[in-house]
XYZ file of C-alpha atoms in Angstrom:
167
model
C 25.227 -99.731 9.320
C 28.886 -100.633 9.018
C 30.843 -100.191 12.237
C 34.347 -98.723 11.984
C 36.917 -99.160 14.699
C 37.705 -95.675 16.036
C 41.453 -96.343 16.025
C 41.593 -97.983 12.609
C 43.200 -95.716 10.027
C 41.424 -95.476 6.685
C 42.749 -94.353 3.313
C 41.014 -91.314 1.840
C 41.477 -90.442 -1.830
C 40.231 -87.089 -3.115
C 40.969 -84.509 -5.757
C 42.623 -81.593 -3.966
C 42.816 -78.416 -6.038
C 42.657 -80.471 -9.231
C 45.249 -83.091 -8.237
C 44.361 -86.569 -7.014
C 45.765 -87.066 -3.509
C 45.402 -89.610 -0.766
C 46.215 -89.908 2.889
C 45.389 -91.897 5.974
C 43.204 -90.888 8.897
C 41.174 -92.178 11.791
C 37.401 -92.155 11.233
C 36.979 -89.233 13.655
C 39.475 -86.977 11.814
C 37.950 -83.735 10.643
C 38.626 -82.586 7.088
C 40.425 -79.442 8.273
C 42.924 -81.517 10.251
C 43.318 -84.034 7.414
C 44.037 -81.254 4.912
C 46.546 -79.511 7.172
C 48.352 -82.400 8.835
C 48.073 -85.249 6.341
C 48.083 -83.428 2.981
C 49.993 -80.253 3.917
C 47.283 -77.841 2.725
C 47.880 -75.378 5.546
C 45.907 -72.515 3.997
C 42.793 -73.961 5.605
C 42.737 -72.533 9.121
C 40.984 -73.913 12.172
C 39.391 -71.311 14.402
C 36.371 -72.190 16.500
C 36.044 -75.887 15.563
C 32.251 -75.437 15.753
C 31.464 -74.114 12.256
C 30.824 -70.582 13.494
C 33.868 -68.546 12.455
C 34.240 -69.709 8.833
C 38.059 -69.767 8.866
C 38.053 -73.409 7.716
C 35.788 -72.907 4.689
C 36.711 -74.976 1.634
C 34.719 -75.977 -1.425
C 33.565 -79.582 -1.681
C 32.428 -80.429 -5.202
C 32.198 -76.685 -5.842
C 30.089 -75.788 -2.801
C 31.410 -73.887 0.217
C 31.556 -76.065 3.340
C 33.075 -75.954 6.809
C 36.062 -78.309 6.991
C 35.847 -78.386 10.790
C 32.377 -79.952 10.579
C 33.156 -82.436 7.815
C 34.794 -85.781 8.463
C 37.716 -86.565 6.186
C 36.047 -89.873 5.294
C 33.102 -87.929 3.862
C 35.211 -86.534 1.010
C 36.308 -89.918 -0.324
C 36.265 -89.644 -4.126
C 35.179 -85.997 -4.089
C 36.797 -82.746 -5.167
C 38.029 -80.396 -2.444
C 39.303 -76.922 -3.256
C 41.245 -74.850 -0.757
C 42.646 -71.334 -0.895
C 45.879 -72.762 -2.332
C 43.900 -73.705 -5.448
C 42.491 -70.211 -5.991
C 45.807 -68.736 -7.008
C 47.488 -71.800 -8.440
C 48.872 -69.694 -11.293
C 49.282 -66.410 -9.428
C 46.706 -64.419 -7.534
C 43.230 -64.559 -9.053
C 40.947 -61.554 -9.500
C 39.321 -61.976 -6.098
C 42.646 -62.188 -4.291
C 43.925 -59.143 -6.174
C 40.798 -57.187 -5.233
C 41.299 -58.144 -1.576
C 44.855 -56.819 -1.805
C 43.818 -53.585 -3.563
C 41.055 -52.906 -1.052
C 43.017 -53.911 2.056
C 40.372 -56.561 2.739
C 42.697 -58.532 4.962
C 44.793 -57.645 7.926
C 45.975 -60.457 10.176
C 44.943 -62.926 7.467
C 43.665 -65.705 9.718
C 40.094 -65.597 8.410
C 41.021 -64.594 4.866
C 41.312 -68.083 3.343
C 37.841 -69.072 4.472
C 36.332 -65.770 3.384
C 37.963 -66.070 -0.043
C 36.528 -69.574 -0.472
C 33.032 -68.412 0.491
C 33.297 -65.367 -1.775
C 34.473 -67.544 -4.649
C 31.483 -69.868 -4.215
C 29.116 -66.916 -3.749
C 30.222 -65.112 -6.911
C 29.672 -68.269 -8.955
C 26.121 -68.564 -7.633
C 25.305 -64.819 -7.500
C 27.296 -63.084 -10.250
C 25.561 -59.711 -9.773
C 25.244 -59.247 -6.010
C 24.277 -56.102 -4.207
C 25.855 -54.930 -0.961
C 23.131 -56.498 1.191
C 23.659 -59.910 -0.408
C 27.432 -59.721 0.086
C 27.009 -58.735 3.730
C 24.528 -61.561 4.254
C 27.014 -64.069 2.803
C 29.775 -62.664 5.007
C 27.609 -63.034 8.118
C 28.865 -66.606 8.302
C 32.405 -65.377 8.994
C 34.052 -63.750 11.960
C 36.767 -61.203 11.253
C 37.976 -58.963 14.024
C 40.371 -56.875 11.943
C 38.749 -55.437 8.821
C 35.256 -54.384 9.825
C 34.021 -56.140 6.633
C 33.663 -52.932 4.591
C 36.853 -53.519 2.558
C 35.792 -57.133 1.959
C 32.379 -56.043 0.682
C 34.045 -53.470 -1.551
C 36.421 -56.087 -2.977
C 33.629 -58.567 -3.742
C 31.471 -55.921 -5.422
C 34.493 -54.744 -7.427
C 35.161 -58.271 -8.722
C 31.502 -58.752 -9.623
C 31.532 -55.472 -11.593
C 34.814 -56.378 -13.339
C 33.471 -59.796 -14.320
C 30.251 -58.249 -15.680
C 32.288 -55.731 -17.669
C 34.518 -58.456 -19.098
C 31.495 -60.578 -19.979
C 29.883 -57.634 -21.807
C 33.056 -57.035 -23.835
C 33.172 -60.668 -24.979
């Protein structure tokens, strides 16, 4: 096993929201901190720092992951998508549904929930309410009571099915 000096800064190159980026970090730097402080992607929030609250959720190579539990060095050469990438060209359908359904209030947890919902809808395009609630169980939100979030996710799933049928 290669030993890395804890104080030695390493270069990390990744594709962030479709754009190749690089920055420098110590080996112990968590991805959430690297994204926020080194690359300026401040949409990724840090809540519990234990992987419980879900506020730091990003997608790594298309799969939802907790950025507070992932070392920045682990994403070398990989693709990382944050909430900033969801609406790169204006709000996407999921973000619009959150707005229509008042699925956010203080907004702290919203970025992580949006990233999990985005991943979930790709894997489960026709979810039922139970499945959406199960997916959301990995997130803590003290403002919305989850009902508007569930409604927004189910609305997007129905809209996407309808659009797919029309094509």
